[in-house]
Amino acid sequence: MWPVVGIVGGGQLARMTYPAALELGVRLSVLAAHPDDSAAQVARDPVVADEKALDDLEAFAKACDVVTFDHEHVAQEHLRALEAAGVPLRPGSDALLYAQDKVEMRARLSALGIPCPSHRIVAGPGGVASFLREHGGQAVLKTARGGYDGKGVWLVDDVTPAEVVAEPFRAGVPVLAEERVAFRREVAAMVARSPHGQAVAYPVVESVQRDGVCAEVIAPAPEMPEERAVEAQRIALTVAAELDVVGILAVEMFETTEGDFLVNELAMRPHNSGHWTIDGAVTSQFENHLRAVLDLPLGEPQARAPYTVMVNILGGDLPEIYPAYRHVMARDPGVKVHWYGKSVRRGRKVGHVTAYGDDLESLRERAWHAAEYIRGDIDE
Ligand code: ADP
């Protein structure tokens, strides 16, 4: 019997899982909010339903052997109700909690002795003021839940206007204050882990953020000594095992100027820092996510080339993207273009490009050129 993997959420991550599922012959079912969602466009019979409604989730899960996720926004109470009804969720609700709630995540990682930025829950602007006094006048405020791509994150200091400092508290969820880490760069360590505990670690990557959104990923992170990369992989493998994560886990970290790592964020699903693996690794993150949730042996995570560069295409000025393909493809047949089928809005992640080979500087130039041309920032 060929198993059916259900994915809750119809975004680009679910969409990019389809090619891997086709190759493996695994059947996918996707629950999407709208028939024109990124993954619903490529699904055979997308289930258009409301992931906020337990009835809809239950009906969807009935037709699946295992259920996994395109994002981490399904309510804990629904996850627990599904598990109580016998639905195999991968990852399970106990693990997902730490990808959903930054306060829970910081507490758990700290208890495990995993290095994190120093932090504490603050009750209001007064609490922020004392945190700032203790941390050199700079801090980062984060809402415990509901943030993504830099939303739900505020950089504050001594001169930040009071109304900005008050903003995070309006959501009515706990607010975390963190020291502002003077990091050298941001890196991510990705692992895949299966229910019986097999795990593989991908090469550690550098992720370049612009305005809180991932702009570029370089695999492997340049000039990272082997033993430091192994240390980052060890942290990710420890988190995956201790939190009993099943599927892909991406651990976003700050690398300090001393070469130490502080964990920033966890994602328990395929992640932007792993898009390079489609073209650049022996087994993509999407295939390994499927293998893991089905408890199949995992695939080799090794890179196919010395370097792979992935650049996100964010919505820009050109509403029509397709005409740009001719120029980009003619200029550089080695660049791979991935499009998510989403409508173009300024700043929205609508696709990515990848280039792989030996010469990092030329790969970066080629990938950035393609992304900027498609976006409409340059015209030659
Ligand atoms: P999300 O992924 O939910 O958007 P993050 O916690 O990853 O939010 O924060 C977004 C970005 O804000 C990070 O990629 C980083 O550039 C910056 N940032 C977050 N926390 C800190 C911190 N403690 N110190 C310095 N910069 C931070």
GROMACS .gro file of C-alpha atoms and ligand atoms in nm:
model
  407
    1MET     CA    1   0.000   0.000   0.000
    2TRP     CA    2   0.142   0.337  -0.098
    3PRO     CA    3   0.109   0.571   0.196
    4VAL     CA    4  -0.061   0.910   0.182
    5VAL     CA    5   0.119   1.200   0.349
    6GLY     CA    6  -0.109   1.488   0.442
    7ILE     CA    7   0.035   1.839   0.455
    8VAL     CA    8  -0.155   2.108   0.641
    9GLY     CA    9  -0.098   2.438   0.463
   10GLY     CA   10  -0.079   2.516   0.093
   11GLY     CA   11   0.229   2.738   0.076
   12GLN     CA   12   0.547   2.703  -0.126
   13LEU     CA   13   0.696   2.448   0.113
   14ALA     CA   14   0.410   2.208   0.046
   15ARG     CA   15   0.440   2.285  -0.325
   16MET     CA   16   0.812   2.207  -0.334
   17THR     CA   17   0.741   1.874  -0.160
   18TYR     CA   18   0.548   1.758  -0.467
   19PRO     CA   19   0.843   1.684  -0.696
   20ALA     CA   20   1.003   1.475  -0.421
   21ALA     CA   21   0.677   1.286  -0.364
   22LEU     CA   22   0.639   1.222  -0.737
   23GLU     CA   23   0.985   1.075  -0.759
   24LEU     CA   24   0.929   0.851  -0.457
   25GLY     CA   25   0.578   0.757  -0.568
   26VAL     CA   26   0.443   0.873  -0.234
   27ARG     CA   27   0.097   1.026  -0.248
   28LEU     CA   28   0.045   1.373  -0.103
   29SER     CA   29  -0.271   1.536   0.009
   30VAL     CA   30  -0.273   1.904   0.089
   31LEU     CA   31  -0.511   2.107   0.302
   32ALA     CA   32  -0.513   2.460   0.164
   33ALA     CA   33  -0.718   2.765   0.251
   34HIS     CA   34  -0.776   2.858  -0.115
   35PRO     CA   35  -0.775   2.663  -0.443
   36ASP     CA   36  -0.517   2.903  -0.584
   37ASP     CA   37  -0.269   2.861  -0.297
   38SER     CA   38   0.083   2.776  -0.409
   39ALA     CA   39   0.057   2.400  -0.339
   40ALA     CA   40  -0.312   2.368  -0.424
   41GLN     CA   41  -0.224   2.465  -0.782
   42VAL     CA   42  -0.012   2.153  -0.826
   43ALA     CA   43  -0.209   1.910  -0.608
   44ARG     CA   44  -0.438   1.655  -0.770
   45ASP     CA   45  -0.732   1.698  -0.533
   46PRO     CA   46  -0.646   1.976  -0.290
   47VAL     CA   47  -0.865   1.979   0.017
   48VAL     CA   48  -0.983   2.337   0.047
   49ALA     CA   49  -1.070   2.375   0.412
   50ASP     CA   50  -1.010   2.581   0.723
   51GLU     CA   51  -0.707   2.471   0.924
   52LYS     CA   52  -0.840   2.670   1.218
   53ALA     CA   53  -1.146   2.440   1.238
   54LEU     CA   54  -1.090   2.110   1.417
   55ASP     CA   55  -1.366   1.938   1.214
   56ASP     CA   56  -1.188   2.026   0.891
   57LEU     CA   57  -0.855   1.900   1.024
   58GLU     CA   58  -1.013   1.575   1.142
   59ALA     CA   59  -1.185   1.512   0.811
   60PHE     CA   60  -0.858   1.581   0.626
   61ALA     CA   61  -0.653   1.354   0.854
   62LYS     CA   62  -0.891   1.060   0.805
   63ALA     CA   63  -0.770   1.017   0.449
   64CYS     CA   64  -0.397   1.033   0.540
   65ASP     CA   65  -0.152   0.785   0.690
   66VAL     CA   66   0.054   1.060   0.853
   67VAL     CA   67   0.004   1.434   0.877
   68THR     CA   68   0.278   1.695   0.857
   69PHE     CA   69   0.288   2.072   0.814
   70ASP     CA   70   0.381   2.354   0.578
   71HIS     CA   71   0.399   2.600   0.869
   72GLU     CA   72   0.368   2.598   1.247
   73HIS     CA   73   0.044   2.790   1.292
   74VAL     CA   74  -0.201   2.509   1.369
   75ALA     CA   75  -0.331   2.565   1.724
   76GLN     CA   76  -0.184   2.342   1.997
   77GLU     CA   77  -0.533   2.244   2.117
   78HIS     CA   78  -0.617   2.115   1.768
   79LEU     CA   79  -0.289   1.927   1.743
   80ARG     CA   80  -0.355   1.759   2.076
   81ALA     CA   81  -0.714   1.674   1.981
   82LEU     CA   82  -0.593   1.511   1.658
   83GLU     CA   83  -0.336   1.307   1.847
   84ALA     CA   84  -0.596   1.203   2.103
   85ALA     CA   85  -0.807   1.079   1.811
   86GLY     CA   86  -0.512   0.866   1.696
   87VAL     CA   87  -0.378   1.077   1.408
   88PRO     CA   88   0.001   1.035   1.366
   89LEU     CA   89   0.131   1.395   1.356
   90ARG     CA   90   0.490   1.435   1.246
   91PRO     CA   91   0.632   1.626   1.418
   92GLY     CA   92   0.402   1.576   1.716
   93SER     CA   93   0.241   1.848   1.923
   94ASP     CA   94   0.499   1.821   2.205
   95ALA     CA   95   0.780   1.902   1.963
   96LEU     CA   96   0.588   2.161   1.761
   97LEU     CA   97   0.523   2.368   2.072
   98TYR     CA   98   0.888   2.476   2.065
   99ALA     CA   99   0.859   2.598   1.707
  100GLN     CA  100   0.537   2.783   1.787
  101ASP     CA  101   0.623   2.960   2.108
  102LYS     CA  102   0.949   3.148   2.157
  103VAL     CA  103   0.910   3.168   2.534
  104GLU     CA  104   0.868   2.790   2.562
  105MET     CA  105   1.155   2.738   2.317
  106ARG     CA  106   1.398   2.961   2.509
  107ALA     CA  107   1.307   2.794   2.840
  108ARG     CA  108   1.349   2.442   2.704
  109LEU     CA  109   1.676   2.508   2.519
  110SER     CA  110   1.823   2.683   2.821
  111ALA     CA  111   1.726   2.386   3.041
  112LEU     CA  112   1.908   2.161   2.794
  113GLY     CA  113   2.219   2.379   2.824
  114ILE     CA  114   2.197   2.493   2.460
  115PRO     CA  115   2.346   2.841   2.425
  116CYS     CA  116   2.085   3.113   2.355
  117PRO     CA  117   2.095   3.494   2.375
  118SER     CA  118   2.025   3.608   2.731
  119HIS     CA  119   1.655   3.677   2.765
  120ARG     CA  120   1.359   3.718   2.995
  121ILE     CA  121   0.986   3.771   2.980
  122VAL     CA  122   0.895   4.137   3.024
  123ALA     CA  123   0.551   4.246   3.144
  124GLY     CA  124   0.545   4.595   2.992
  125PRO     CA  125   0.754   4.899   2.893
  126GLY     CA  126   0.886   4.928   3.252
  127GLY     CA  127   1.032   4.578   3.223
  128VAL     CA  128   1.186   4.670   2.888
  129ALA     CA  129   1.353   4.976   3.046
  130SER     CA  130   1.521   4.768   3.317
  131PHE     CA  131   1.625   4.501   3.065
  132LEU     CA  132   1.783   4.777   2.853
  133ARG     CA  133   1.971   4.911   3.155
  134GLU     CA  134   2.119   4.566   3.219
  135HIS     CA  135   2.208   4.499   2.855
  136GLY     CA  136   2.398   4.801   2.736
  137GLY     CA  137   2.092   4.996   2.620
  138GLN     CA  138   2.000   4.763   2.334
  139ALA     CA  139   1.752   4.478   2.311
  140VAL     CA  140   1.525   4.279   2.083
  141LEU     CA  141   1.159   4.234   2.174
  142LYS     CA  142   0.968   3.937   2.042
  143THR     CA  143   0.611   3.823   2.081
  144ALA     CA  144   0.601   3.463   2.201
  145ARG     CA  145   0.373   3.354   1.919
  146GLY     CA  146   0.255   3.462   1.577
  147GLY     CA  147   0.573   3.617   1.430
  148TYR     CA  148   0.745   3.524   1.105
  149ASP     CA  149   0.987   3.686   0.859
  150GLY     CA  150   1.077   3.959   1.107
  151LYS     CA  151   0.716   4.034   1.200
  152GLY     CA  152   0.678   4.009   1.575
  153VAL     CA  153   1.039   4.128   1.626
  154TRP     CA  154   1.136   4.482   1.735
  155LEU     CA  155   1.487   4.618   1.779
  156VAL     CA  156   1.476   4.872   2.060
  157ASP     CA  157   1.722   5.092   2.244
  158ASP     CA  158   1.732   5.378   2.493
  159VAL     CA  159   1.589   5.631   2.249
  160THR     CA  160   1.314   5.418   2.094
  161PRO     CA  161   0.983   5.610   2.114
  162ALA     CA  162   0.748   5.486   2.388
  163GLU     CA  163   0.475   5.395   2.140
  164VAL     CA  164   0.712   5.157   1.959
  165VAL     CA  165   0.819   4.995   2.286
  166ALA     CA  166   0.451   4.947   2.370
  167GLU     CA  167   0.367   4.780   2.035
  168PRO     CA  168   0.468   4.419   2.111
  169PHE     CA  169   0.244   4.419   2.419
  170ARG     CA  170  -0.068   4.493   2.213
  171ALA     CA  171  -0.093   4.136   2.079
  172GLY     CA  172  -0.185   4.013   2.427
  173VAL     CA  173   0.074   3.731   2.427
  174PRO     CA  174   0.388   3.712   2.641
  175VAL     CA  175   0.678   3.931   2.525
  176LEU     CA  176   1.039   3.822   2.542
  177ALA     CA  177   1.328   4.067   2.572
  178GLU     CA  178   1.660   3.940   2.437
  179GLU     CA  179   2.008   4.083   2.439
  180ARG     CA  180   2.096   4.231   2.098
  181VAL     CA  181   2.362   3.988   1.980
  182ALA     CA  182   2.650   4.153   1.793
  183PHE     CA  183   2.679   3.857   1.564
  184ARG     CA  184   2.935   3.806   1.290
  185ARG     CA  185   2.673   3.639   1.074
  186GLU     CA  186   2.362   3.424   1.083
  187VAL     CA  187   2.391   3.055   1.008
  188ALA     CA  188   2.152   2.762   1.003
  189ALA     CA  189   2.203   2.396   1.081
  190MET     CA  190   1.948   2.162   0.929
  191VAL     CA  191   1.887   1.801   1.024
  192ALA     CA  192   1.628   1.539   0.933
  193ARG     CA  193   1.517   1.289   1.197
  194SER     CA  194   1.287   0.991   1.171
  195PRO     CA  195   1.055   0.844   1.439
  196HIS     CA  196   1.292   0.562   1.524
  197GLY     CA  197   1.572   0.810   1.576
  198GLN     CA  198   1.784   0.803   1.261
  199ALA     CA  199   1.915   1.151   1.186
  200VAL     CA  200   2.125   1.318   0.917
  201ALA     CA  201   2.284   1.663   0.922
  202TYR     CA  202   2.312   1.891   0.618
  203PRO     CA  203   2.613   2.115   0.566
  204VAL     CA  204   2.583   2.429   0.783
  205VAL     CA  205   2.483   2.733   0.578
  206GLU     CA  206   2.517   3.108   0.607
  207SER     CA  207   2.189   3.294   0.574
  208VAL     CA  208   2.192   3.662   0.486
  209GLN     CA  209   1.887   3.852   0.609
  210ARG     CA  210   1.759   4.185   0.476
  211ASP     CA  211   1.487   4.367   0.670
  212GLY     CA  212   1.421   4.054   0.875
  213VAL     CA  213   1.369   3.838   0.565
  214CYS     CA  214   1.610   3.576   0.435
  215ALA     CA  215   1.768   3.714   0.117
  216GLU     CA  216   2.048   3.468   0.039
  217VAL     CA  217   2.183   3.134   0.158
  218ILE     CA  218   2.537   3.012   0.098
  219ALA     CA  219   2.609   2.643   0.142
  220PRO     CA  220   2.836   2.563   0.311
  221ALA     CA  221   2.891   2.873   0.528
  222PRO     CA  222   3.221   3.014   0.388
  223GLU     CA  223   3.534   3.000   0.601
  224MET     CA  224   3.376   2.806   0.883
  225PRO     CA  225   3.635   2.571   1.031
  226GLU     CA  226   3.530   2.206   1.017
  227GLU     CA  227   3.512   2.169   1.395
  228ARG     CA  228   3.281   2.471   1.424
  229ALA     CA  229   3.049   2.330   1.157
  230VAL     CA  230   3.043   2.000   1.343
  231GLU     CA  231   2.957   2.187   1.662
  232ALA     CA  232   2.659   2.359   1.493
  233GLN     CA  233   2.544   2.023   1.356
  234ARG     CA  234   2.582   1.871   1.701
  235ILE     CA  235   2.357   2.143   1.849
  236ALA     CA  236   2.089   2.075   1.585
  237LEU     CA  237   2.108   1.699   1.632
  238THR     CA  238   2.080   1.741   2.010
  239VAL     CA  239   1.775   1.967   1.975
  240ALA     CA  240   1.612   1.722   1.732
  241ALA     CA  241   1.669   1.426   1.964
  242GLU     CA  242   1.580   1.599   2.292
  243LEU     CA  243   1.262   1.756   2.153
  244ASP     CA  244   1.174   1.436   1.963
  245VAL     CA  245   1.142   1.623   1.634
  246VAL     CA  246   1.035   1.417   1.334
  247GLY     CA  247   1.102   1.550   0.985
  248ILE     CA  248   1.320   1.847   0.902
  249LEU     CA  249   1.447   2.071   1.181
  250ALA     CA  250   1.619   2.397   1.092
  251VAL     CA  251   1.808   2.564   1.375
  252GLU     CA  252   1.882   2.930   1.304
  253MET     CA  253   2.184   3.055   1.495
  254PHE     CA  254   2.397   3.361   1.543
  255GLU     CA  255   2.769   3.305   1.498
  256THR     CA  256   2.954   3.543   1.728
  257THR     CA  257   3.283   3.709   1.642
  258GLU     CA  258   3.451   3.450   1.867
  259GLY     CA  259   3.302   3.171   1.651
  260ASP     CA  260   3.046   3.057   1.911
  261PHE     CA  261   2.683   2.981   1.831
  262LEU     CA  262   2.371   3.116   1.998
  263VAL     CA  263   2.044   2.958   1.890
  264ASN     CA  264   1.789   3.207   1.759
  265GLU     CA  265   1.495   3.012   1.618
  266LEU     CA  266   1.366   2.663   1.543
  267ALA     CA  267   1.160   2.555   1.241
  268MET     CA  268   1.021   2.201   1.227
  269ARG     CA  269   0.947   2.172   0.857
  270PRO     CA  270   1.135   2.237   0.536
  271HIS     CA  271   1.286   2.582   0.568
  272ASN     CA  272   1.413   2.862   0.346
  273SER     CA  273   1.769   2.791   0.461
  274GLY     CA  274   1.736   2.448   0.293
  275HIS     CA  275   1.599   2.544  -0.049
  276TRP     CA  276   1.951   2.513  -0.187
  277THR     CA  277   1.929   2.136  -0.128
  278ILE     CA  278   1.686   2.085  -0.420
  279ASP     CA  279   1.963   2.153  -0.671
  280GLY     CA  280   2.269   2.137  -0.446
  281ALA     CA  281   2.241   1.826  -0.228
  282VAL     CA  282   2.214   1.455  -0.300
  283THR     CA  283   1.880   1.444  -0.114
  284SER     CA  284   1.669   1.758  -0.087
  285GLN     CA  285   1.519   1.871   0.241
  286PHE     CA  286   1.176   1.799   0.092
  287GLU     CA  287   1.261   1.439   0.012
  288ASN     CA  288   1.420   1.384   0.352
  289HIS     CA  289   1.118   1.540   0.522
  290LEU     CA  290   0.897   1.286   0.344
  291ARG     CA  291   1.133   0.999   0.418
  292ALA     CA  292   1.145   1.101   0.783
  293VAL     CA  293   0.771   1.138   0.838
  294LEU     CA  294   0.722   0.796   0.675
  295ASP     CA  295   1.000   0.645   0.889
  296LEU     CA  296   1.193   0.545   0.577
  297PRO     CA  297   1.574   0.538   0.584
  298LEU     CA  298   1.703   0.892   0.527
  299GLY     CA  299   1.889   1.007   0.217
  300GLU     CA  300   2.245   1.137   0.190
  301PRO     CA  301   2.247   1.509   0.283
  302GLN     CA  302   2.585   1.584   0.124
  303ALA     CA  303   2.636   1.874  -0.118
  304ARG     CA  304   2.687   1.798  -0.487
  305ALA     CA  305   2.924   2.091  -0.544
  306PRO     CA  306   3.177   2.285  -0.337
  307TYR     CA  307   2.929   2.577  -0.314
  308THR     CA  308   2.561   2.635  -0.372
  309VAL     CA  309   2.411   2.984  -0.357
  310MET     CA  310   2.037   3.041  -0.321
  311VAL     CA  311   1.887   3.387  -0.360
  312ASN     CA  312   1.521   3.453  -0.283
  313ILE     CA  313   1.306   3.637  -0.534
  314LEU     CA  314   1.096   3.887  -0.345
  315GLY     CA  315   0.804   4.058  -0.512
  316GLY     CA  316   0.921   4.381  -0.676
  317ASP     CA  317   0.803   4.614  -0.949
  318LEU     CA  318   0.731   4.365  -1.227
  319PRO     CA  319   0.385   4.210  -1.201
  320GLU     CA  320   0.464   3.978  -1.494
  321ILE     CA  321   0.757   3.751  -1.426
  322TYR     CA  322   0.748   3.507  -1.715
  323PRO     CA  323   0.892   3.746  -1.979
  324ALA     CA  324   1.205   3.778  -1.763
  325TYR     CA  325   1.271   3.404  -1.796
  326ARG     CA  326   1.391   3.442  -2.155
  327HIS     CA  327   1.667   3.683  -2.061
  328VAL     CA  328   1.774   3.508  -1.741
  329MET     CA  329   1.784   3.164  -1.899
  330ALA     CA  330   1.968   3.287  -2.207
  331ARG     CA  331   2.226   3.473  -2.001
  332ASP     CA  332   2.303   3.180  -1.774
  333PRO     CA  333   2.184   2.825  -1.846
  334GLY     CA  334   2.345   2.711  -1.518
  335VAL     CA  335   2.110   2.910  -1.295
  336LYS     CA  336   1.804   2.718  -1.175
  337VAL     CA  337   1.483   2.917  -1.134
  338HIS     CA  338   1.207   2.810  -0.893
  339TRP     CA  339   0.871   2.984  -0.899
  340TYR     CA  340   0.599   2.937  -0.639
  341GLY     CA  341   0.294   3.038  -0.843
  342LYS     CA  342   0.203   3.315  -0.601
  343SER     CA  343   0.073   3.656  -0.692
  344VAL     CA  344   0.344   3.920  -0.675
  345ARG     CA  345   0.332   4.158  -0.380
  346ARG     CA  346   0.616   4.382  -0.274
  347GLY     CA  347   0.853   4.196  -0.042
  348ARG     CA  348   0.665   3.864  -0.063
  349LYS     CA  349   0.873   3.550  -0.124
  350VAL     CA  350   0.760   3.442  -0.471
  351GLY     CA  351   1.047   3.221  -0.587
  352HIS     CA  352   1.419   3.156  -0.564
  353VAL     CA  353   1.718   3.090  -0.786
  354THR     CA  354   2.012   2.860  -0.728
  355ALA     CA  355   2.360   2.837  -0.874
  356TYR     CA  356   2.618   2.576  -0.782
  357GLY     CA  357   2.983   2.519  -0.862
  358ASP     CA  358   3.335   2.604  -0.743
  359ASP     CA  359   3.378   2.979  -0.757
  360LEU     CA  360   3.174   3.137  -0.479
  361GLU     CA  361   3.202   3.498  -0.595
  362SER     CA  362   3.088   3.418  -0.946
  363LEU     CA  363   2.802   3.198  -0.816
  364ARG     CA  364   2.682   3.484  -0.597
  365GLU     CA  365   2.700   3.731  -0.884
  366ARG     CA  366   2.506   3.497  -1.113
  367ALA     CA  367   2.236   3.411  -0.859
  368TRP     CA  368   2.188   3.773  -0.753
  369HIS     CA  369   2.175   3.889  -1.113
  370ALA     CA  370   1.900   3.639  -1.198
  371ALA     CA  371   1.695   3.724  -0.887
  372GLU     CA  372   1.728   4.099  -0.939
  373TYR     CA  373   1.643   4.075  -1.306
  374ILE     CA  374   1.333   3.865  -1.243
  375ARG     CA  375   1.229   4.102  -0.970
  376GLY     CA  376   1.265   4.398  -1.202
  377ASP     CA  377   1.546   4.575  -1.014
  378ILE     CA  378   1.781   4.565  -1.313
  379ASP     CA  379   1.706   4.544  -1.685
  380GLU     CA  380   2.017   4.405  -1.843
  381ADP     P1  381   1.121   3.540   1.285
  381ADP     O1  382   1.199   3.430   1.221
  381ADP     O2  383   1.008   3.492   1.367
  381ADP     O3  384   1.088   3.646   1.189
  381ADP     P2  385   1.362   3.591   1.436
  381ADP     O4  386   1.362   3.562   1.581
  381ADP     O5  387   1.431   3.494   1.346
  381ADP     O6  388   1.213   3.614   1.391
  381ADP     O7  389   1.424   3.735   1.411
  381ADP     C1  390   1.432   3.795   1.283
  381ADP     C2  391   1.569   3.860   1.265
  381ADP     O8  392   1.590   3.960   1.368
  381ADP     C3  393   1.684   3.763   1.282
  381ADP     O9  394   1.711   3.693   1.163
  381ADP     C4  395   1.797   3.858   1.322
  381ADP    O10  396   1.851   3.921   1.209
  381ADP     C5  397   1.726   3.959   1.409
  381ADP     N1  398   1.736   3.918   1.552
  381ADP     C6  399   1.648   3.839   1.617
  381ADP     N2  400   1.687   3.817   1.745
  381ADP     C7  401   1.802   3.886   1.761
  381ADP     C8  402   1.893   3.906   1.871
  381ADP     N3  403   1.870   3.853   1.993
  381ADP     N4  404   2.002   3.984   1.851
  381ADP     C9  405   2.025   4.040   1.729
  381ADP     N5  406   1.944   4.027   1.623
  381ADP    C10  407   1.834   3.952   1.636
   0.00000   0.00000   0.00000
